[in-house]
XYZ file of C-alpha atoms in Angstrom:
747
model
C 26.491 10.867 -19.195
C 25.354 7.587 -20.754
C 25.082 4.325 -18.834
C 25.696 1.062 -20.692
C 25.304 -2.497 -19.526
C 27.527 -5.184 -20.961
C 28.035 -8.797 -19.999
C 30.742 -8.159 -17.402
C 30.660 -4.404 -16.858
C 28.601 -1.308 -16.360
C 30.082 1.464 -18.497
C 29.636 5.198 -17.953
C 30.564 7.288 -20.956
C 31.242 11.015 -20.905
C 32.825 12.652 -23.930
C 36.030 10.873 -24.915
C 36.432 9.008 -21.625
C 34.573 6.096 -20.071
C 34.446 4.558 -16.601
C 34.175 0.770 -16.535
C 32.817 -0.934 -13.404
C 33.265 -4.685 -13.143
C 30.149 -6.683 -12.352
C 32.291 -9.445 -10.897
C 34.489 -7.685 -8.334
C 33.363 -4.034 -8.457
C 36.708 -2.802 -9.760
C 36.763 0.616 -11.457
C 38.845 1.404 -14.519
C 39.208 4.475 -16.769
C 39.290 3.701 -20.477
C 38.891 5.575 -23.792
C 35.309 5.944 -25.005
C 36.229 3.984 -28.130
C 36.745 0.851 -25.994
C 32.962 0.520 -25.902
C 33.423 -1.353 -29.184
C 35.286 -4.066 -27.240
C 32.437 -4.657 -24.756
C 30.170 -7.667 -25.275
C 26.764 -6.495 -26.537
C 26.606 -3.133 -24.673
C 23.075 -1.784 -24.198
C 22.407 1.860 -23.308
C 20.197 1.938 -20.189
C 19.785 5.716 -20.209
C 21.301 8.909 -18.815
C 22.692 9.605 -15.330
C 24.128 12.772 -13.770
C 27.201 11.340 -12.041
C 28.803 8.791 -9.739
C 28.263 8.826 -5.970
C 30.336 5.720 -5.303
C 30.176 2.058 -4.315
C 28.859 0.389 -1.202
C 28.710 -3.154 0.139
C 25.740 -3.409 2.486
C 27.025 -6.537 4.216
C 30.041 -8.800 3.903
C 27.660 -11.569 2.767
C 26.173 -9.367 0.041
C 27.401 -8.050 -3.328
C 28.691 -4.545 -4.055
C 26.323 -1.861 -5.329
C 27.135 1.056 -7.606
C 25.282 4.288 -6.694
C 24.613 6.849 -9.415
C 22.820 10.210 -9.487
C 19.635 9.517 -11.435
C 18.057 12.926 -11.039
C 19.125 16.302 -9.676
C 17.432 19.629 -8.934
C 19.065 23.018 -9.257
C 19.017 24.737 -5.852
C 20.435 28.027 -7.114
C 23.622 29.816 -8.031
C 26.280 31.054 -5.621
C 28.450 34.138 -6.326
C 30.564 33.481 -9.397
C 27.661 31.766 -11.183
C 28.396 28.428 -9.459
C 25.444 26.059 -9.727
C 24.478 24.051 -6.631
C 22.420 20.895 -7.147
C 20.457 18.616 -4.847
C 20.302 14.850 -5.393
C 16.610 13.975 -5.737
C 16.829 10.414 -7.095
C 19.518 7.760 -7.276
C 20.039 4.574 -9.260
C 21.485 1.584 -7.440
C 23.075 -1.157 -9.552
C 23.859 -4.572 -8.150
C 27.249 -5.700 -9.409
C 26.119 -9.333 -9.488
C 22.822 -9.183 -11.424
C 22.741 -10.892 -14.804
C 19.576 -9.194 -16.089
C 19.246 -5.430 -16.568
C 17.291 -3.695 -13.832
C 14.433 -1.259 -14.396
C 16.210 1.917 -13.285
C 13.639 4.375 -14.696
C 16.412 6.445 -16.236
C 15.891 9.241 -18.689
C 16.438 7.658 -22.084
C 19.336 8.664 -24.296
C 17.998 10.165 -27.534
C 20.982 8.907 -29.485
C 20.385 5.243 -28.606
C 16.644 5.246 -27.855
C 15.114 7.301 -30.620
C 11.418 6.339 -30.689
C 11.909 3.704 -27.952
C 10.237 3.991 -24.534
C 12.260 1.360 -22.675
C 15.800 0.054 -23.043
C 15.904 -3.426 -24.458
C 17.049 -6.365 -22.401
C 20.327 -8.124 -22.909
C 19.781 -11.504 -24.572
C 22.050 -14.134 -23.045
C 24.184 -16.130 -25.419
C 23.222 -19.811 -26.007
C 26.110 -20.894 -23.802
C 24.931 -18.620 -20.984
C 21.355 -19.939 -21.278
C 22.509 -23.534 -21.086
C 24.697 -22.746 -18.095
C 21.879 -20.981 -16.213
C 19.400 -23.788 -16.971
C 21.899 -26.388 -15.823
C 22.626 -24.449 -12.631
C 18.930 -24.002 -11.768
C 18.258 -27.713 -12.330
C 21.199 -28.574 -10.113
C 19.971 -26.270 -7.339
C 16.404 -27.620 -7.453
C 17.540 -31.243 -7.308
C 19.719 -30.560 -4.308
C 17.289 -28.612 -2.112
C 16.728 -31.435 0.326
C 16.172 -31.455 4.073
C 19.867 -31.010 4.994
C 19.999 -27.863 2.824
C 16.923 -26.181 4.261
C 19.183 -24.306 6.647
C 21.079 -22.824 3.691
C 17.816 -21.821 2.021
C 16.722 -20.076 5.233
C 20.080 -18.279 5.466
C 19.719 -17.197 1.849
C 16.259 -15.765 2.542
C 17.597 -13.900 5.576
C 20.378 -12.419 3.449
C 17.826 -11.264 0.880
C 15.654 -9.747 3.591
C 18.625 -7.935 5.146
C 19.765 -6.660 1.768
C 16.256 -5.405 1.025
C 16.003 -3.582 4.379
C 19.397 -1.936 4.055
C 18.740 -0.989 0.451
C 15.426 0.602 1.462
C 17.239 2.726 4.052
C 19.895 3.710 1.515
C 17.233 4.859 -0.960
C 15.363 6.765 1.764
C 18.543 8.548 2.822
C 19.074 9.949 -0.644
C 15.536 10.263 -1.989
C 13.201 10.926 0.944
C 15.278 13.399 2.927
C 16.785 15.143 -0.127
C 19.793 16.081 1.979
C 22.734 15.510 -0.382
C 24.140 18.439 -2.350
C 26.995 19.010 -4.758
C 28.518 21.523 -7.150
C 30.830 20.765 -10.044
C 32.587 24.136 -9.747
C 32.215 25.300 -6.120
C 33.642 23.761 -2.938
C 30.580 23.269 -0.710
C 32.682 21.673 2.044
C 34.668 24.858 2.743
C 33.464 28.229 3.980
C 34.222 31.422 2.061
C 36.919 32.260 4.615
C 38.717 28.920 4.286
C 38.524 29.149 0.500
C 39.837 32.729 0.408
C 42.742 32.103 2.810
C 43.719 28.670 1.517
C 46.268 27.798 -1.101
C 45.286 28.928 -4.589
C 46.715 26.288 -6.848
C 45.686 24.181 -9.781
C 44.517 21.201 -7.755
C 41.138 19.732 -8.720
C 38.110 20.508 -6.564
C 38.015 17.146 -4.773
C 41.586 17.563 -3.504
C 40.779 20.899 -1.828
C 37.740 19.778 0.159
C 37.392 19.778 3.947
C 37.731 16.119 4.861
C 35.130 16.437 7.633
C 32.322 17.115 5.171
C 33.333 14.964 2.154
C 30.448 12.530 2.683
C 31.098 10.134 -0.199
C 34.876 10.029 0.335
C 34.969 6.344 1.262
C 32.485 5.295 -1.417
C 34.517 7.012 -4.149
C 37.860 5.797 -2.774
C 38.570 3.461 -5.698
C 38.531 6.484 -8.009
C 40.611 8.796 -5.818
C 43.296 6.107 -5.552
C 43.739 5.907 -9.357
C 45.895 8.997 -9.098
C 45.761 10.269 -12.692
C 44.329 13.631 -13.878
C 41.814 11.767 -16.072
C 39.893 10.746 -12.953
C 39.178 14.290 -11.692
C 36.022 14.857 -13.746
C 34.471 11.640 -12.389
C 34.833 12.563 -8.688
C 31.949 14.625 -7.292
C 32.405 15.612 -3.609
C 29.055 15.615 -1.797
C 27.863 17.120 1.446
C 24.975 15.976 3.580
C 23.105 18.881 5.076
C 21.098 21.734 3.647
C 21.426 24.463 1.020
C 18.929 27.207 0.184
C 19.655 30.274 -1.949
C 17.284 33.239 -2.254
C 17.378 36.762 -3.639
C 15.802 39.309 -1.275
C 14.629 42.842 -1.929
C 14.947 45.548 0.738
C 11.596 47.287 0.343
C 10.166 49.224 3.300
C 7.140 50.458 1.331
C 5.814 46.922 0.955
C 2.742 46.010 2.986
C 3.233 43.406 5.684
C -0.077 41.884 4.593
C 1.359 40.695 1.272
C 0.298 37.328 0.032
C 1.572 34.685 2.371
C 4.070 32.097 1.298
C 4.364 28.473 2.228
C 7.462 27.318 4.143
C 8.591 25.334 1.118
C 8.007 28.033 -1.522
C 8.991 31.581 -0.541
C 7.115 34.358 -2.333
C 8.489 35.723 -5.577
C 9.650 39.326 -5.319
C 8.184 41.823 -7.737
C 10.512 43.213 -10.383
C 12.110 46.476 -9.335
C 15.154 48.593 -10.055
C 18.260 48.190 -7.882
C 18.653 51.899 -7.135
C 15.077 52.029 -5.823
C 14.948 48.732 -3.906
C 18.376 47.174 -3.258
C 18.666 43.438 -3.798
C 20.984 40.975 -2.140
C 21.617 37.252 -2.358
C 21.398 35.191 0.833
C 22.476 31.554 1.029
C 22.334 29.103 3.891
C 24.735 26.147 3.720
C 24.802 23.460 6.441
C 27.478 20.766 6.299
C 27.125 17.661 8.467
C 30.322 16.008 9.593
C 30.872 12.461 8.367
C 32.692 11.672 11.645
C 30.507 10.133 14.366
C 27.596 10.436 11.967
C 24.387 8.639 12.734
C 20.968 8.604 14.340
C 19.995 10.366 17.540
C 19.813 7.442 19.957
C 22.682 5.608 18.274
C 25.175 8.491 18.356
C 25.485 10.836 21.320
C 28.339 12.814 22.832
C 32.022 12.387 21.975
C 34.051 9.427 20.710
C 37.662 8.409 21.342
C 38.875 10.528 18.421
C 37.331 13.702 19.810
C 34.502 13.725 17.247
C 30.979 14.552 18.416
C 27.569 13.450 17.191
C 25.381 15.696 15.028
C 28.228 18.082 14.282
C 27.083 20.631 11.705
C 28.805 23.736 10.357
C 26.288 26.310 9.107
C 27.374 29.216 6.935
C 25.173 32.207 6.178
C 26.375 33.928 3.029
C 25.381 37.412 1.815
C 26.310 38.715 -1.641
C 25.785 42.304 -2.783
C 27.315 43.380 -6.095
C 30.966 42.249 -5.863
C 31.000 41.833 -2.081
C 30.544 38.454 -0.406
C 30.118 38.280 3.378
C 30.061 35.018 5.302
C 29.267 34.113 8.909
C 29.855 30.601 10.271
C 28.418 28.814 13.331
C 28.633 25.203 14.461
C 26.490 22.843 16.472
C 27.438 19.525 18.015
C 26.563 17.148 20.827
C 27.921 17.875 24.314
C 31.510 16.519 24.096
C 31.382 14.112 27.026
C 30.612 10.386 27.045
C 26.852 10.189 27.501
C 23.893 8.290 26.103
C 20.176 7.679 26.463
C 19.644 3.972 26.890
C 16.358 2.123 26.847
C 13.289 2.124 24.698
C 10.992 4.297 26.744
C 9.961 7.662 25.346
C 12.665 10.265 25.955
C 14.867 8.066 28.208
C 16.914 9.757 30.900
C 20.435 10.767 29.840
C 23.326 9.150 31.657
C 27.089 9.660 31.797
C 29.073 6.665 30.523
C 32.558 7.686 31.703
C 33.896 9.511 34.719
C 35.058 13.110 34.699
C 38.696 12.012 34.762
C 38.250 9.522 31.895
C 36.553 12.171 29.743
C 39.187 14.924 30.006
C 41.533 13.705 27.230
C 38.751 13.312 24.660
C 37.100 16.607 25.582
C 40.479 18.289 25.095
C 41.003 16.511 21.767
C 37.672 17.862 20.512
C 38.282 21.472 21.454
C 41.939 21.487 20.464
C 40.866 20.597 16.931
C 38.061 23.195 17.027
C 40.445 25.934 18.179
C 42.960 24.930 15.519
C 40.308 25.399 12.817
C 38.340 28.369 14.186
C 40.841 30.023 16.629
C 38.208 31.003 19.212
C 35.062 29.301 20.483
C 32.030 30.762 22.231
C 29.969 27.898 23.659
C 26.213 28.563 23.909
C 24.811 25.759 26.058
C 20.992 25.628 25.919
C 20.291 22.516 28.024
C 17.957 22.809 30.991
C 19.681 23.782 34.218
C 17.211 21.660 36.181
C 15.544 18.294 35.681
C 16.826 15.383 33.650
C 19.141 17.455 31.418
C 21.057 18.990 34.330
C 23.509 16.086 34.590
C 24.760 16.740 31.043
C 24.973 20.512 31.487
C 26.924 20.131 34.740
C 29.368 17.670 33.166
C 29.929 20.081 30.269
C 30.714 23.026 32.561
C 33.130 20.970 34.675
C 35.068 19.930 31.575
C 35.237 23.536 30.344
C 36.673 24.626 33.705
C 39.230 21.813 33.636
C 40.206 22.707 30.053
C 40.819 26.281 31.245
C 41.609 27.852 27.870
C 41.473 31.616 27.338
C 40.166 31.121 23.794
C 37.068 29.318 25.074
C 34.051 31.280 26.362
C 31.142 29.499 28.030
C 27.584 30.906 28.004
C 24.674 29.031 29.577
C 21.086 29.875 28.585
C 18.226 27.722 29.903
C 16.111 27.912 26.772
C 12.975 26.272 28.138
C 12.996 28.414 31.248
C 13.361 31.690 29.340
C 11.067 30.739 26.444
C 8.378 28.951 28.426
C 4.974 29.316 26.825
C 6.338 29.827 23.290
C 7.777 33.267 24.166
C 10.099 33.177 21.199
C 10.998 36.836 21.547
C 12.818 36.034 24.788
C 15.720 34.640 22.747
C 16.595 38.304 22.316
C 17.613 38.245 25.982
C 20.485 36.017 24.911
C 21.445 37.961 21.775
C 21.380 41.229 23.751
C 23.655 39.698 26.405
C 26.222 38.518 23.839
C 25.813 41.453 21.435
C 29.339 42.757 22.034
C 30.759 39.251 21.526
C 28.902 39.013 18.196
C 30.373 42.323 17.006
C 33.880 41.451 18.212
C 33.754 38.131 16.354
C 33.184 40.005 13.052
C 32.626 38.045 9.823
C 34.443 37.151 6.627
C 34.244 39.834 3.958
C 35.782 39.409 0.501
C 35.589 41.238 -2.806
C 37.336 40.938 -6.157
C 40.563 42.364 -4.694
C 40.756 39.822 -1.858
C 39.981 39.540 1.861
C 38.727 42.702 3.574
C 37.904 41.182 6.957
C 38.048 37.776 8.682
C 35.727 36.137 11.188
C 37.587 35.681 14.465
C 36.094 32.672 16.185
C 32.701 30.980 16.053
C 29.642 30.293 18.170
C 29.299 26.603 19.041
C 25.627 26.145 19.982
C 24.130 23.023 21.512
C 21.104 21.651 23.302
C 20.487 17.942 23.950
C 19.760 16.939 20.349
C 21.237 20.089 18.758
C 18.016 20.433 16.769
C 15.093 22.797 17.472
C 16.475 24.946 20.284
C 19.874 25.171 18.635
C 18.361 26.179 15.304
C 16.276 28.962 16.853
C 19.278 30.478 18.635
C 21.592 30.184 15.626
C 18.961 31.912 13.476
C 18.701 34.736 16.025
C 22.484 35.240 16.145
C 22.775 35.051 12.354
C 20.033 37.664 11.965
C 21.905 40.131 14.184
C 25.000 39.580 12.026
C 23.115 39.918 8.736
C 21.521 43.207 9.758
C 24.952 44.572 10.695
C 26.394 43.390 7.388
C 23.622 44.979 5.317
C 23.976 48.260 7.197
C 27.738 48.244 6.587
C 27.103 47.768 2.870
C 24.502 50.528 2.797
C 21.702 48.145 1.814
C 19.723 48.846 5.025
C 19.253 52.180 6.829
C 21.163 52.353 10.157
C 18.125 52.467 12.430
C 15.761 50.181 10.513
C 15.138 46.459 11.116
C 14.951 43.923 8.306
C 11.846 44.514 6.123
C 8.866 42.296 6.897
C 8.971 40.305 3.660
C 12.734 39.768 3.873
C 12.367 38.664 7.473
C 9.615 36.184 6.568
C 11.726 34.507 3.879
C 14.735 34.555 6.201
C 12.740 32.758 8.917
C 11.508 30.193 6.405
C 15.073 29.463 5.295
C 16.223 28.806 8.853
C 13.090 26.753 9.589
C 13.801 24.613 6.516
C 17.392 24.254 7.693
C 16.257 22.983 11.094
C 13.729 20.675 9.472
C 16.366 19.105 7.250
C 18.947 18.592 10.006
C 16.295 17.102 12.268
C 15.229 14.644 9.566
C 18.832 13.527 9.097
C 19.586 13.026 12.807
C 16.243 12.156 14.391
C 14.570 10.536 11.379
C 11.605 12.932 11.457
C 11.131 16.559 10.531
C 11.088 19.098 13.322
C 8.047 21.273 13.949
C 9.332 24.411 12.285
C 9.843 27.042 14.951
C 7.929 25.084 17.571
C 11.001 24.759 19.733
C 9.264 23.474 22.833
C 8.263 20.218 21.223
C 10.131 17.141 19.979
C 7.237 15.139 18.559
C 4.096 13.182 19.289
C 3.675 11.119 22.401
C 1.304 8.217 22.639
C 0.095 8.922 26.184
C 2.721 6.870 27.976
C 1.257 7.852 31.327
C -2.050 6.198 30.564
C -0.503 2.795 31.307
C 1.751 2.187 34.303
C 4.632 0.622 32.417
C 4.385 3.016 29.447
C 4.298 0.005 27.173
C 2.480 1.703 24.296
C 5.019 4.507 24.017
C 7.859 2.068 24.589
C 6.811 -0.091 21.661
C 6.488 2.877 19.352
C 10.010 3.979 20.100
C 11.329 0.431 20.198
C 10.076 -0.165 16.669
C 11.660 3.107 15.573
C 14.910 1.890 17.087
C 14.871 -1.068 14.698
C 14.666 1.349 11.795
C 17.452 3.375 13.377
C 19.610 0.246 13.511
C 19.299 -0.246 9.747
C 19.842 3.458 9.015
C 22.860 3.557 11.330
C 24.309 0.505 9.603
C 23.949 2.177 6.193
C 25.581 5.398 7.444
C 28.492 3.442 8.935
C 28.960 1.460 5.735
C 28.958 4.660 3.692
C 31.863 5.853 5.828
C 33.725 2.542 5.785
C 33.021 1.803 9.444
C 32.455 -1.883 10.338
C 28.932 -2.613 11.556
C 29.238 -4.069 15.060
C 25.539 -4.723 15.624
C 24.276 -8.163 14.642
C 21.712 -7.123 12.049
C 20.445 -10.669 11.532
C 19.415 -10.876 15.194
C 17.257 -7.778 14.734
C 14.859 -9.766 12.532
C 13.880 -12.015 15.416
C 13.613 -9.149 17.918
C 11.644 -7.029 15.488
C 9.156 -9.816 14.837
C 8.662 -10.376 18.568
C 8.072 -6.702 19.271
C 5.768 -6.242 16.299
C 3.593 -8.987 17.761
C 3.793 -7.363 21.201
C 2.914 -3.993 19.696
C -0.207 -5.424 18.019
C -1.247 -7.068 21.274
C -0.843 -3.795 23.151
C -2.822 -1.954 20.482
C -5.692 -4.399 21.019
C -5.669 -3.816 24.767
C -5.074 -0.063 24.501
C -8.732 0.998 24.447
C -9.556 -1.349 27.305
C -6.793 0.095 29.487
C -7.835 3.671 28.738
C -11.424 2.774 29.494
C -10.397 1.352 32.883
C -8.447 4.497 33.699
C -11.326 6.772 32.714
C -13.786 4.706 34.737
C -11.519 4.921 37.776
C -11.205 8.698 37.642
C -14.862 9.095 36.766
C -15.671 7.510 40.131
C -13.060 9.609 41.924
C -13.896 13.000 40.406
C -17.624 12.971 39.589
C -20.131 13.445 42.451
C -22.999 10.983 42.762
C -25.586 13.399 41.310
C -23.753 13.769 37.976
C -24.217 11.337 35.102
C -21.070 10.301 33.200
C -21.407 10.838 29.414
C -17.932 9.952 28.175
C -14.200 10.463 28.463
C -11.082 10.796 26.339
C -7.331 10.477 26.830
C -5.915 13.630 25.219
C -2.880 15.886 24.980
C -2.936 19.508 26.107
C -1.266 21.525 23.326
C -1.766 24.936 24.925
C 1.729 26.498 24.501
C 1.518 28.254 27.889
C 1.260 24.911 29.690
C 4.199 23.117 28.062
C 6.578 22.078 30.808
C 10.319 22.664 30.952
C 11.093 19.116 29.848
C 9.446 19.874 26.471
C 7.155 16.888 26.728
C 3.497 16.832 25.758
C 1.098 17.141 28.696
C -1.281 14.186 29.188
C -4.854 15.009 30.169
C -8.103 13.161 30.749
C -11.257 14.930 29.565
C -14.382 13.702 31.375
C -17.912 14.825 30.461
C -20.958 14.643 32.687
C -24.489 15.972 32.253
C -23.630 19.263 33.985
C -19.846 19.757 33.776
C -16.616 18.739 32.108
C -13.372 17.875 33.891
C -9.814 18.405 32.656
C -7.470 16.196 34.701
C -3.693 16.447 34.284
C -1.940 13.112 34.449
C 1.672 12.820 35.672
C 3.285 9.695 34.218
C 6.267 9.975 36.589
C 4.066 9.220 39.628
C 1.302 7.533 37.629
C -1.589 9.628 38.918
C -3.648 12.755 38.302
C -1.906 15.582 40.137
C -4.453 18.336 39.435
C -7.825 18.779 37.795
C -10.345 21.479 36.908
C -14.138 21.216 36.992
C -16.037 23.574 34.690
C -19.791 23.913 34.522
C -21.316 23.471 31.082
C -23.161 26.739 31.695
C -19.787 28.495 31.611
C -18.756 26.870 28.311
C -18.994 29.615 25.673
C -17.856 28.022 22.429
C -15.903 25.174 20.847
C -13.375 25.791 18.084
C -11.709 23.281 15.790
C -8.533 24.221 13.963
C -4.785 23.692 13.489
C -2.543 23.294 16.505
C -0.828 26.627 17.298
C 2.748 26.799 15.977
C 5.193 29.665 15.634
C 5.433 29.325 11.854
C 5.377 26.527 9.306
C 2.668 23.995 8.645
C 0.678 22.807 11.723
C 1.123 19.105 12.383
C -2.137 18.337 14.230
C -5.740 19.440 14.461
C -6.961 20.434 17.885
C -10.070 21.506 19.797
C -10.300 24.658 21.889
C -12.912 24.906 24.662
C -13.640 28.533 25.622
C -15.125 29.115 29.077
C -15.919 31.827 31.632
C -14.182 31.969 34.989
C -15.810 34.097 37.700
C -18.010 35.682 34.994
C -14.931 36.742 32.973
C -14.353 35.466 29.412
C -11.059 34.755 27.697
C -10.171 31.389 29.240
C -9.754 28.224 27.200
C -8.317 24.696 27.014
C -6.544 23.576 23.807
C -6.601 19.794 23.384
C -5.774 17.286 20.698
C -6.336 13.585 20.293
C -3.616 10.970 20.682
C -3.259 9.534 17.178
C -1.034 6.891 15.633
C -0.695 8.780 12.368
C -0.203 12.574 12.303
C -1.257 12.657 8.641
C -4.636 11.209 9.559
C -4.974 13.763 12.346
C -4.134 16.487 9.851
C -7.459 15.662 8.209
C -9.203 16.407 11.512
C -10.771 12.945 11.849
C -9.784 12.298 15.471
C -10.716 15.774 16.678
C -13.962 15.855 14.697
C -15.017 12.568 16.287
C -14.291 14.007 19.732
C -16.147 17.240 18.850
C -19.217 15.289 17.741
C -19.241 13.218 20.923
C -18.815 16.270 23.129
C -21.542 18.180 21.295
C -23.809 15.172 21.650
C -23.202 15.184 25.380
C -23.965 18.908 25.507
C -27.135 18.445 23.434
C -26.257 21.579 21.456
C -24.972 22.432 17.993
C -21.243 22.831 17.278
C -20.453 25.180 14.388
C -17.393 24.921 12.094
C -15.038 26.723 12.258
C -14.502 29.220 15.075
C -18.143 30.168 15.708
C -20.012 30.478 18.975
C -22.284 27.625 20.016
C -24.446 29.591 22.428
């Protein structure tokens, strides 16, 4: 559709109809396309794909019109329904007098041979008025009005920050999807059992997942059929669609694919190698939406944070099979307060006060899905135990026969990256999975319905939850394909199919993590939540605290944008954040300056404690042990001090809870066999850090090693190996021997 700018309106034109948006009050109006002749000097700015809606970022600021500037085709669902992802947006201020550089694709009809749209030339009267106004403002900016000037600058700064977050939400995360012909908000089962009438798509959507409902409200309230083509329901979440080939003759050593680009299947005939379509659709709820440390637990309407419905869809010939799972925060009142890394969770209301809201949540869930099987993955010991215990107590008080509770301590069972141990859970609930069934439809109608869902959760409902949901969904998919005759009864999923399947679920987890936590998850590395900055090195953990405190400022802006998108008043004083942010930025810089000095003091202290008098100290480093077998049950990185003397090296494990080294290992340099540099071990997906592995002999036996990485401020820099290479060089210098790259012996 074409976008025009006139003196008082922005005008979107599509066929014989046009949508006029007032630049004075933001009002929307449908008019015939021929009315463009009545607009004052309309200029075509270019082409857009559709309307997302309007938003006012602050009561002191003007309205903005959000348009789809660029889309990408994700794929086609059964029925030839195209699904698109929003990749770029255009944001138009409804108060600007001059046209903005929107970088739109130019309309060939109005811009033949022109690279840029021309600017609107103000009329002589407008020019005189603007000149007069500017002169008046300049002459009146005196001392008494300096306060107003400061307030104006603060408004501009706030608007800029919020606008940046809005653009990042749509363009950096690429998490908004839509279809002009398919209802992405509803599962196959809800669509097949719902009313089949002539209502437009936007009137059939599931309200929970209609993310731009509030922003498009002015259009939905017009109430005439002409408006239907202008309303595009959007979901926030994830969609990936792939065609897989069941080929057991294929070598497992085929060319490897990247997580972002699955391999292309070779052309083959259906009767030789059956094909099937698999789609993964995740829909985030717009209720209690927000960022991890801003939105936890349940609210007073029974909505929970990070609630996501994920549907796995299989299509073979005319048969479509769907399996749905959900995830969502533990539905009690809890939070993690403070700015320290991974603050302890706490309960905010008593057991008695929580009951009504817990019931409200599950009553709605049972109304929608009939039965619920809760899979609770939180640790049954340590800091997470308080949340797990509160959950179980509420389930017992609810006492509903349609609710089944399963507890699985993920970190205990999967300690040391033993991913295969998730099968312990799927084996235990195998009969429940089969009894739950799935939705199965063909051209004639519904063959089978899914009876209930799995509601999976951990603390954040991110990595652990994604791994378990993928495992359950795989069991279901294999059963579905066997029922359809696509897979032999006793065969597992082919290697290549399984690899693409894993990538799809890893991408799903990555996307949901980015939307809730602000950063992508380590794909498949379910024992880790992100980089630490060696909080234990300093007694008060100030370095880590500042890193997370500064992130909290960003979260405040992002949370404000999310709330405004949903029409929720922003309660936090955003103006006050400027002052706090400035103070903590200064504090952060000061701590960065003193960081090396503090580490040096710590290393010197333990050098004196650990090294005997006859050993000469060569150097030391504050590092992180990334050996998967040593990751603790609280899924935190393990802090270590590496000390080097003329005859040995020491690996000391630092406990930041008690602020001391609780164990250490001394290894003679004569027993050091080789040093390797390479990517940090991950289950699958791109490694995030470079690390160093020190291989040594223990009691004359080889096969022992330490895997360490540097503490870096920027993972991208570490990805280039700079921090680890510097450490390698220093260590090799201390050893007075050559270090070979990569993975070669040094002795």
